[in-house]
PDB file of C-alpha atoms and ligand atoms in Angstrom:
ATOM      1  CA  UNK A1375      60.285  39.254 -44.932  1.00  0.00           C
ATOM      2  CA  UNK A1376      57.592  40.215 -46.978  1.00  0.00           C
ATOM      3  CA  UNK A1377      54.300  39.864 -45.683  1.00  0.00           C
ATOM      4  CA  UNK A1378      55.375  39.113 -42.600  1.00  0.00           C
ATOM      5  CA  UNK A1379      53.182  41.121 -40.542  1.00  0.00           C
ATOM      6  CA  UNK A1380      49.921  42.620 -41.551  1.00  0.00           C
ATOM      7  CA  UNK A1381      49.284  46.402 -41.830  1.00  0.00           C
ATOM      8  CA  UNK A1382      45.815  48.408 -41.824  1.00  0.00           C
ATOM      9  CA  UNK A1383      46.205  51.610 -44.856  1.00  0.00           C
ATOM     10  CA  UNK A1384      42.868  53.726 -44.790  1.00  0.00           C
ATOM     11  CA  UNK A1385      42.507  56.332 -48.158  1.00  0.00           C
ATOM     12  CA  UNK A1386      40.687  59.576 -47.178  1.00  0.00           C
ATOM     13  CA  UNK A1387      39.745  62.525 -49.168  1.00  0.00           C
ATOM     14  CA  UNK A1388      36.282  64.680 -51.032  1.00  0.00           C
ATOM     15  CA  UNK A1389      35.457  63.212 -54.449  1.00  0.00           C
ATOM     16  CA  UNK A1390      37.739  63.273 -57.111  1.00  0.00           C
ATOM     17  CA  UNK A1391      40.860  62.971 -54.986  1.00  0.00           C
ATOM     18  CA  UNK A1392      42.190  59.726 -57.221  1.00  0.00           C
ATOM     19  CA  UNK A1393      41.921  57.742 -54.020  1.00  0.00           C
ATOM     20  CA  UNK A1394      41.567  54.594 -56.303  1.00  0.00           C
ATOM     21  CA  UNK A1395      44.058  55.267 -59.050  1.00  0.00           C
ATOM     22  CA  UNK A1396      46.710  56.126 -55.902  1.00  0.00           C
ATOM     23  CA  UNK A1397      45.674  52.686 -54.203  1.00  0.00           C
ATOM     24  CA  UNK A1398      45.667  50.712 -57.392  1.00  0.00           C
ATOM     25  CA  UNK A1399      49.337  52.042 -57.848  1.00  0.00           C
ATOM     26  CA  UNK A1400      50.405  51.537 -54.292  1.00  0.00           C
ATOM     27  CA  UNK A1401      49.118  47.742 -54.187  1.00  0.00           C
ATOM     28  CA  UNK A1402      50.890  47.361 -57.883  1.00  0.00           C
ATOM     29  CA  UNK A1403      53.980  48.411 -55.715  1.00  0.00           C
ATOM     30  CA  UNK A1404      54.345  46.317 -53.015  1.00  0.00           C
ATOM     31  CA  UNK A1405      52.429  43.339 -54.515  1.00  0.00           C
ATOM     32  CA  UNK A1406      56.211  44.144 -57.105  1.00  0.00           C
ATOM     33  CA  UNK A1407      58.034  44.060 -53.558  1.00  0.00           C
ATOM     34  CA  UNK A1408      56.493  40.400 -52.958  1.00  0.00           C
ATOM     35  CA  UNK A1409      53.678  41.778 -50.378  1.00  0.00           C
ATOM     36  CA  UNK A1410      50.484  40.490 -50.214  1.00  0.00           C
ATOM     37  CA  UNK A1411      48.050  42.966 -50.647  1.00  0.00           C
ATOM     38  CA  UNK A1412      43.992  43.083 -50.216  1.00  0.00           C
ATOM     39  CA  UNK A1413      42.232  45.991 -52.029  1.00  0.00           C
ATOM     40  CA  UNK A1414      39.024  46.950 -50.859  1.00  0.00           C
ATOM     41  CA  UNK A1415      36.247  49.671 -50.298  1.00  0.00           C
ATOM     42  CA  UNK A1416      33.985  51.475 -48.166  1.00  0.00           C
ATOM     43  CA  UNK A1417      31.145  51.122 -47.726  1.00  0.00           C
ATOM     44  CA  UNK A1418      31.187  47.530 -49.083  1.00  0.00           C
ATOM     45  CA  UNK A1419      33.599  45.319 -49.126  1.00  0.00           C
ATOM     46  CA  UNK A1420      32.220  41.992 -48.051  1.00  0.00           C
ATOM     47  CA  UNK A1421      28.512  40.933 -49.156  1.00  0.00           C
ATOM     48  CA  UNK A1422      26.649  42.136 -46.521  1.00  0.00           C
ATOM     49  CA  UNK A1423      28.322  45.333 -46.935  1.00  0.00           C
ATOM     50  CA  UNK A1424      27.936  45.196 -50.598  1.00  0.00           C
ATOM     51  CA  UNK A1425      24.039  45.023 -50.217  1.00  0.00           C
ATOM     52  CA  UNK A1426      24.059  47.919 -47.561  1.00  0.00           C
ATOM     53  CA  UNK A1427      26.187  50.424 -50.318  1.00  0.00           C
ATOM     54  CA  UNK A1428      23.511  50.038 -52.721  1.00  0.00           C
ATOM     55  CA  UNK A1429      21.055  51.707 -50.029  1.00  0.00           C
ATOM     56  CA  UNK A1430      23.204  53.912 -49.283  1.00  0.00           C
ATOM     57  CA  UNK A1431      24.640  55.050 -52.050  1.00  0.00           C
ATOM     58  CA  UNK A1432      21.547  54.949 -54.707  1.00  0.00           C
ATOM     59  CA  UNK A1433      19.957  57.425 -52.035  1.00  0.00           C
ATOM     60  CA  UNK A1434      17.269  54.990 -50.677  1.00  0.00           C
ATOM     61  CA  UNK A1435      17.966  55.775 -47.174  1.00  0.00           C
ATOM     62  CA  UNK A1436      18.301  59.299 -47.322  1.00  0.00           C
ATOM     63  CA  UNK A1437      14.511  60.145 -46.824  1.00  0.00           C
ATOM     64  CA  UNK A1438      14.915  58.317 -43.001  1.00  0.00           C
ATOM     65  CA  UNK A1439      17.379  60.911 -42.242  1.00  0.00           C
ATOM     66  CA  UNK A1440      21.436  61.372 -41.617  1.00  0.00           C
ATOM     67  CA  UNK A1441      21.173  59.259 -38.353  1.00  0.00           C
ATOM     68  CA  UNK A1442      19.877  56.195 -40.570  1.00  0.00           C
ATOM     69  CA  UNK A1443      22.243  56.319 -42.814  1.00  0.00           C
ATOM     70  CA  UNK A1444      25.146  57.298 -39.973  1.00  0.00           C
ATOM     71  CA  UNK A1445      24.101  53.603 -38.709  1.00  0.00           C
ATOM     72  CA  UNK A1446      23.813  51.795 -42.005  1.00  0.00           C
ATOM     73  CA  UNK A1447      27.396  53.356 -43.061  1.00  0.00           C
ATOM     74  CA  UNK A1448      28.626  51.490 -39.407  1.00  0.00           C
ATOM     75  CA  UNK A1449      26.730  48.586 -39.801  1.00  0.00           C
ATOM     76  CA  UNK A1450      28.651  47.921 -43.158  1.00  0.00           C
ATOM     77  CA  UNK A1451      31.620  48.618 -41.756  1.00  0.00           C
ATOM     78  CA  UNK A1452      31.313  45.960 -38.640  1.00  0.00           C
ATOM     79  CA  UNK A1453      30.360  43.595 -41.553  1.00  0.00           C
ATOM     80  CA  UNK A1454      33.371  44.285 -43.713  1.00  0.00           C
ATOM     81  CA  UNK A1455      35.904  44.474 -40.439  1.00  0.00           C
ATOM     82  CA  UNK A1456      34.632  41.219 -39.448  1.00  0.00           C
ATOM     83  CA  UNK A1457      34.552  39.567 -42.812  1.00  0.00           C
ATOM     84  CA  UNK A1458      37.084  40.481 -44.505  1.00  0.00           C
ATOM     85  CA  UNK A1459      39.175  42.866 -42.436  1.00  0.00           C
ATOM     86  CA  UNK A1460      40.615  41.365 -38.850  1.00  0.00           C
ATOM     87  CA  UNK A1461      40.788  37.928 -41.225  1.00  0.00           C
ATOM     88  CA  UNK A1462      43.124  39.696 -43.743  1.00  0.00           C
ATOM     89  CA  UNK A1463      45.590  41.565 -41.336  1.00  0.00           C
ATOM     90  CA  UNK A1464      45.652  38.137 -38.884  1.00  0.00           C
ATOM     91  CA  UNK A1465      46.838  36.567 -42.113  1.00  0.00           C
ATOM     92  CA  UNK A1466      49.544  38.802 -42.584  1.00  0.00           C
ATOM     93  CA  UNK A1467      48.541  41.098 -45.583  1.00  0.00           C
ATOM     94  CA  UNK A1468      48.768  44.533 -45.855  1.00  0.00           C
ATOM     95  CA  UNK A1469      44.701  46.074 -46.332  1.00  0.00           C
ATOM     96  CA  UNK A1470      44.513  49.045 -48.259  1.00  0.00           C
ATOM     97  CA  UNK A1471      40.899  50.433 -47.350  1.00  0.00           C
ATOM     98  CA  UNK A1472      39.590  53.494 -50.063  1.00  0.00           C
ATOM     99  CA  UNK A1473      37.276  55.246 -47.276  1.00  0.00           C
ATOM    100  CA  UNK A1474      36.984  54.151 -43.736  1.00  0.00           C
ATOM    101  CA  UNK A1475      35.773  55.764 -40.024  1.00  0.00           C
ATOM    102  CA  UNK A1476      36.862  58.926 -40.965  1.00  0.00           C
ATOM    103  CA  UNK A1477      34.220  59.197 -44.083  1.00  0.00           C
ATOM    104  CA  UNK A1478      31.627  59.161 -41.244  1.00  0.00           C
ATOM    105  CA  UNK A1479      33.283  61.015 -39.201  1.00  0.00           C
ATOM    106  CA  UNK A1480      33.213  64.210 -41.641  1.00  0.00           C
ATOM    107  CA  UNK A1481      30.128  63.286 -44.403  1.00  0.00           C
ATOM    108  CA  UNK A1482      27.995  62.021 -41.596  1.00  0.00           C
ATOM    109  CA  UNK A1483      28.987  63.806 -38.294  1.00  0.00           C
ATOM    110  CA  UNK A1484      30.137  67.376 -39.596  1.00  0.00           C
ATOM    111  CA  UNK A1485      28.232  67.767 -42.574  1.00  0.00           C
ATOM    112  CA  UNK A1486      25.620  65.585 -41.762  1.00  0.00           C
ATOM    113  CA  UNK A1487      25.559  67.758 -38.327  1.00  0.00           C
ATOM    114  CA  UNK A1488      25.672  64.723 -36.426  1.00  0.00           C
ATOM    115  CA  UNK A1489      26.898  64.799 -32.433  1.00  0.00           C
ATOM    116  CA  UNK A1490      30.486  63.960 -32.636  1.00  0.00           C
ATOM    117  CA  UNK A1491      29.835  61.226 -29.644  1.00  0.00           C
ATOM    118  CA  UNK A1492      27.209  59.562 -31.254  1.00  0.00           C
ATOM    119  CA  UNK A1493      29.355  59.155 -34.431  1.00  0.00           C
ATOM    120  CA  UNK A1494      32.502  58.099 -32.156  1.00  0.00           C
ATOM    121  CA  UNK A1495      30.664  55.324 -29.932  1.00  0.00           C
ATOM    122  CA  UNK A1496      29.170  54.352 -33.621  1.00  0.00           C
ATOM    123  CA  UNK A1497      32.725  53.802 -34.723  1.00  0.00           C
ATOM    124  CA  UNK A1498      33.690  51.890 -31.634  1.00  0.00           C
ATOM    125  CA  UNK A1499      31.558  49.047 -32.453  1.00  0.00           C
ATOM    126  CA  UNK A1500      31.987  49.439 -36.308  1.00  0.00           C
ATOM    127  CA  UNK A1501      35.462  48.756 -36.293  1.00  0.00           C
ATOM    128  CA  UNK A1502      35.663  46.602 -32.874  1.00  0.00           C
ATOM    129  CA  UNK A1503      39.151  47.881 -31.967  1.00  0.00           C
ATOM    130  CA  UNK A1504      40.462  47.834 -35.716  1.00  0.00           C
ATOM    131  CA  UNK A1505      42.574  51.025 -36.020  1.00  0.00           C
ATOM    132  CA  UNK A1506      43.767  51.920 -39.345  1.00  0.00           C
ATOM    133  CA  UNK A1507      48.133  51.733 -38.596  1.00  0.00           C
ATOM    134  CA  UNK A1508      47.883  54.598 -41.576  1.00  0.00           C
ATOM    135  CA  UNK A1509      45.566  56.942 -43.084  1.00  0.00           C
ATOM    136  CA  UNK A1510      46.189  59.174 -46.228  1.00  0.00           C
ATOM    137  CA  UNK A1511      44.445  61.845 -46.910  1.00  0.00           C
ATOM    138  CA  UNK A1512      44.311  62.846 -50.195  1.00  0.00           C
ATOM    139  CA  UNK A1513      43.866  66.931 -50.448  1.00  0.00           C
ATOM    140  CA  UNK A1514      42.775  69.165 -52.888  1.00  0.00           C
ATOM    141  CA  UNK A1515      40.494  71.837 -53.355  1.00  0.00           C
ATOM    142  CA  UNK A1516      36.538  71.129 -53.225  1.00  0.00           C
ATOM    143  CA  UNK A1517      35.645  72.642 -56.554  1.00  0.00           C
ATOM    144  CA  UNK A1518      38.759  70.959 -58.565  1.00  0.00           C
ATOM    145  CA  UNK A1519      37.840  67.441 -56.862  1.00  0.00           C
ATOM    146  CA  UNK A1520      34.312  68.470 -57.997  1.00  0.00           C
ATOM    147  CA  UNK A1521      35.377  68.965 -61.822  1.00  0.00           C
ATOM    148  CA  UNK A1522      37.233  66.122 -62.026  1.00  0.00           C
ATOM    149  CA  UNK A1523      34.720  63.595 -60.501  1.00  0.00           C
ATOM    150  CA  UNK A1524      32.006  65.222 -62.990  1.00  0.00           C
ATOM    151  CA  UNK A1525      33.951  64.554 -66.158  1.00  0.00           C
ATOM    152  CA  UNK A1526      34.377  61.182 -65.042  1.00  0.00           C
ATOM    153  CA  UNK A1527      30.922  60.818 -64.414  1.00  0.00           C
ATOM    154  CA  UNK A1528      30.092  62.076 -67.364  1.00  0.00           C
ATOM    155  CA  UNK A1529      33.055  60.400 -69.691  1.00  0.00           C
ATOM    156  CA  UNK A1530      31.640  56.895 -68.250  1.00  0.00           C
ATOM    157  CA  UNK A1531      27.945  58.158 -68.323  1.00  0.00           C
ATOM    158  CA  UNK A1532      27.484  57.851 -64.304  1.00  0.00           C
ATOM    159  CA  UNK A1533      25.340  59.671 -62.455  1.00  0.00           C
ATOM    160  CA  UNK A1534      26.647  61.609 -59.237  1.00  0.00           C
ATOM    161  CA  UNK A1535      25.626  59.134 -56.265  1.00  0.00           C
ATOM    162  CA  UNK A1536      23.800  60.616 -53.566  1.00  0.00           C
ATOM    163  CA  UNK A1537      26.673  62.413 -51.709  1.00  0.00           C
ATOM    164  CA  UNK A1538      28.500  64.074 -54.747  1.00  0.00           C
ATOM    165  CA  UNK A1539      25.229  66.051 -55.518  1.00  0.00           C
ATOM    166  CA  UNK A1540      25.353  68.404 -52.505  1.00  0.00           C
ATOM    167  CA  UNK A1541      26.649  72.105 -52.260  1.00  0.00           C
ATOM    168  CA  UNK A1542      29.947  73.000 -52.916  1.00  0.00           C
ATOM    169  CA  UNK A1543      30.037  74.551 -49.763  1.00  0.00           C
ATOM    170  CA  UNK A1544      29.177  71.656 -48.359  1.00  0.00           C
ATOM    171  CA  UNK A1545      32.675  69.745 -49.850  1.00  0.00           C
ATOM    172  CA  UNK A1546      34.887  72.786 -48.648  1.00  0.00           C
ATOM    173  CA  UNK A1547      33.419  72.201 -44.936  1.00  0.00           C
ATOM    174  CA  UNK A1548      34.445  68.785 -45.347  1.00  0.00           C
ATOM    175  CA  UNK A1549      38.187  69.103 -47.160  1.00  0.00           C
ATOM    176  CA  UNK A1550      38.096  71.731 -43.493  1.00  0.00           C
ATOM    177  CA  UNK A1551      37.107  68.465 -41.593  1.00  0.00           C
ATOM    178  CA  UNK A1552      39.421  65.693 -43.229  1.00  0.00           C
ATOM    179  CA  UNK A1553      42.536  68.379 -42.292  1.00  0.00           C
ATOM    180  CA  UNK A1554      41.359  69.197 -38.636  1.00  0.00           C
ATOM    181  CA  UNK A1555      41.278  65.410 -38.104  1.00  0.00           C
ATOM    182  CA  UNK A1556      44.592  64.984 -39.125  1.00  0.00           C
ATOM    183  CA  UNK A1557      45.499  68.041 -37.318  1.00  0.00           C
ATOM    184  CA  UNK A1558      44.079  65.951 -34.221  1.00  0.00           C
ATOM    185  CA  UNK A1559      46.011  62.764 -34.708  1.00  0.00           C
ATOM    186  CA  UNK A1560      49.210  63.345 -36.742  1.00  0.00           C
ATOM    187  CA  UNK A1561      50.473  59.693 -35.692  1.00  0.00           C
ATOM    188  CA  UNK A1562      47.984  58.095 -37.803  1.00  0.00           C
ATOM    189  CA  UNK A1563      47.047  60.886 -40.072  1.00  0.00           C
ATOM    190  CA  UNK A1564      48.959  62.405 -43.165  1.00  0.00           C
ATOM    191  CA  UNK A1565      47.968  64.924 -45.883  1.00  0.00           C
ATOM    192  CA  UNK A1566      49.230  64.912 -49.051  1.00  0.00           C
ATOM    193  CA  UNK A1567      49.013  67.744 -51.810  1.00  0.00           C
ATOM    194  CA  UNK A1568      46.126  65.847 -54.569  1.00  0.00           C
ATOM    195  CA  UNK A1569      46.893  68.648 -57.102  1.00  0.00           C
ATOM    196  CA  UNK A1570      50.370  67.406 -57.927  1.00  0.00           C
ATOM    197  CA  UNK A1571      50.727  65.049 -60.781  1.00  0.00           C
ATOM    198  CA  UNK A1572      50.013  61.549 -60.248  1.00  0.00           C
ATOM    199  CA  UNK A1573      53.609  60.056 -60.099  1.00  0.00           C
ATOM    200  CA  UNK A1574      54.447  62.939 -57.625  1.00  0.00           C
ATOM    201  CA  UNK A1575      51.627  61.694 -55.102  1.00  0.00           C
ATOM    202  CA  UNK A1576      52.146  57.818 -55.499  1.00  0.00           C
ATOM    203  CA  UNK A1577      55.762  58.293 -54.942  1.00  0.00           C
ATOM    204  CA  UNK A1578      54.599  59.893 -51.588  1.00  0.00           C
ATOM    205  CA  UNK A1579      52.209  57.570 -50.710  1.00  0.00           C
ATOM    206  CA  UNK A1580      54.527  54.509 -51.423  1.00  0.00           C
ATOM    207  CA  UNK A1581      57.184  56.919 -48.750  1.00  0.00           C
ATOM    208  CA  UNK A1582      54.657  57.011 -45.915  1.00  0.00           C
ATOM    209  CA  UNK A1583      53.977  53.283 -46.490  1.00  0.00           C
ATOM    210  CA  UNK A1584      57.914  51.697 -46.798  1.00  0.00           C
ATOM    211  CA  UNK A1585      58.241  53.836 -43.768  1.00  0.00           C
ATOM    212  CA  UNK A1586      55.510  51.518 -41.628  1.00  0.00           C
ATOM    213  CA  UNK A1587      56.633  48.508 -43.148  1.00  0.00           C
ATOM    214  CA  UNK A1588      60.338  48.953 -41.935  1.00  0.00           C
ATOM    215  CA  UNK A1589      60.042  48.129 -38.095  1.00  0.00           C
ATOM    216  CA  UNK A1590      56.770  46.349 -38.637  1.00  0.00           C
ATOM    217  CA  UNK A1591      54.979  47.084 -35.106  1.00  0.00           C
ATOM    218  CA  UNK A1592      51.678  47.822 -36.113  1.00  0.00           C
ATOM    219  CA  UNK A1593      48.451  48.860 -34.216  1.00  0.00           C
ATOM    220  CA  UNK A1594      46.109  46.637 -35.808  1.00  0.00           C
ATOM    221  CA  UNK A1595      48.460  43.462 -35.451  1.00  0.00           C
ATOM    222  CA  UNK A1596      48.808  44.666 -32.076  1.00  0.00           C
ATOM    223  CA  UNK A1597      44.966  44.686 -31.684  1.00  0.00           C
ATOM    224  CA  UNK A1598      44.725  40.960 -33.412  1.00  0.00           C
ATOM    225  CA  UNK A1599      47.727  39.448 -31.639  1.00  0.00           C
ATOM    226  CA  UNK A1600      45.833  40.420 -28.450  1.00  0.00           C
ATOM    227  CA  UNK A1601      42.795  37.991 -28.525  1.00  0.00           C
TER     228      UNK A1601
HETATM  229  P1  LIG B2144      32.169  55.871 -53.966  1.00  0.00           P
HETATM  230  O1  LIG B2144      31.414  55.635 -55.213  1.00  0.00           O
HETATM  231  O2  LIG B2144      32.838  54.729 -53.329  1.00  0.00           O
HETATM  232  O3  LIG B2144      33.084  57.063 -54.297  1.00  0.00           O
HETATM  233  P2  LIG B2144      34.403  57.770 -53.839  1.00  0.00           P
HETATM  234  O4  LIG B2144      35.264  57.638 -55.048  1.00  0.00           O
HETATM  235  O5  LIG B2144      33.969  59.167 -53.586  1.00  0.00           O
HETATM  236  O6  LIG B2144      34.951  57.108 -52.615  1.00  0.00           O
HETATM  237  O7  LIG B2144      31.145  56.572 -52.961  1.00  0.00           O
HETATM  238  C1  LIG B2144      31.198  56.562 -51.639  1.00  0.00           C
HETATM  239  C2  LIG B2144      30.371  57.718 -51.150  1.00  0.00           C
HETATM  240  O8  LIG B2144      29.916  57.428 -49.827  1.00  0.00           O
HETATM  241  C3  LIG B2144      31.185  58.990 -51.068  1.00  0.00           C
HETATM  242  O9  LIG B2144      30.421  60.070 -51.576  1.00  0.00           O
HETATM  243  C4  LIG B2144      31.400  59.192 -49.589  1.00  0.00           C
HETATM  244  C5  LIG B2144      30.267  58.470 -48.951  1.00  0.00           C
HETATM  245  N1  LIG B2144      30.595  57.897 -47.616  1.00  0.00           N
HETATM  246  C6  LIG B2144      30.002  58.428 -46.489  1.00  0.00           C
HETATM  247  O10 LIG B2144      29.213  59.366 -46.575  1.00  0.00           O
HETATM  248  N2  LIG B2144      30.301  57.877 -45.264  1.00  0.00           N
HETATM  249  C7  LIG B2144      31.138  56.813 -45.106  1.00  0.00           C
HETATM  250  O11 LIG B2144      31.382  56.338 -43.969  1.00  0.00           O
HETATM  251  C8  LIG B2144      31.741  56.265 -46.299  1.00  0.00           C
HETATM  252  C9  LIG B2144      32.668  55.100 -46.194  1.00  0.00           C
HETATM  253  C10 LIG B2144      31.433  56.833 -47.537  1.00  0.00           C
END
């Protein structure tokens, strides 16, 4: 039965993946199927977390250093989990999440050459046992994600936030990172080809998703069920 159980979806990838056209399709899809469907983003997401993104993302916080903003990114996130998340998936709906833990993981603790424990025991309390059932990581090569998030910067007259303006080199090392993560936890982790046309990758995400929704024993419900 539709919307039976809740599910956790987490959208992963460097800039100008089409994280947010590929959720915007996938929610069109099951909301179709009769599933109730929350669409969010990180950071933000709930108010608090709202307030924190503009810090973040206008570069305010970047002059107090990667750890600062490793904490801000976290404190967000325990806002938006707390708020808006764990509420949502105890009510049954399926979350689809464009960023989550593993943004920090790679933007703050590899490229931001942050210890990998202090970004992991940052996560613990962020997301206060809420484990994404699914993550999808959209792939695709640094410099074409690049060219693609600069013309639509430029076609709707935005200027690069604080993270898009580093080094290219900088993006390949983390398209590396996203992939070795989901090297490291293929259960929760899968990749999927972002140079293929648009239809081609929906189709695929909308795969990986019936999939979890067939037996409908989920982590996250799991983790709510249990308090
Ligand atoms: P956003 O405008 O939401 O863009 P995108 O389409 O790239 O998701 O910007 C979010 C930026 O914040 C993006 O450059 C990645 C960065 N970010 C982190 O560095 N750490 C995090 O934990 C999250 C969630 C995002």
């Amino acid at each position: 039965m539709p919307g039976a159980a809740g599910l956790f979806v987490t959208f992963e990838g460097g800039e100008g993946a089409g994280k947010s056209t590929q959720i915007r399709h996938l929610a069109e899809s099951l909301r179709a199927r009769g599933h109730d469907v929350l669409l969010t983003r990180e950071p933000g997401g709930s108010k608090g977390a709202e307030a924190v993104r503009h810090v973040l993302l206008s570069g305010a916080a970047e002059a107090f250093g990667t750890r600062m903003e490793a904490i801000l990114f976290a404190a967000a996130r325990n806002d938006h989990v707390e708020e808006l998340i764990r509420p949502a998936i105890s009510a049954g709906m399926i979350v689809l999440c464009d960023r989550f833990i593993d943004s920090s993981r790679v933007y703050q603790g590899v490229t931001g050459n942050l210890e990998p424990e202090f970004i992991e025991t940052l996560q613990r309390v962020a997301i206060n046992g809420i484990v994404p059932d699914c993550t999808l990581i959209l792939d695709l090569p640094a410099r074409t994600g690049l060219e693609r998030a600069r013309r639509r910067g430029a076609a709707g007259d935005v200027a690069p936030d604080r993270f898009e303006k580093e080094e290219m080199e900088t993006h390949e090392k983390r398209r590396e990172a996203f992939l070795d993560i989901a090297s490291r936890e293929p259960e929760r982790c899968h990749v999927i080809d972002a140079t293929q046309p648009e239809e081609q990758i929906a189709a695929l995400v909308r795969e990986h998703v019936d999939r979890l929704l067939e037996p409908k024993v989920t982590n996250s419900l799991a983790e709510v069920s249990d308090e």
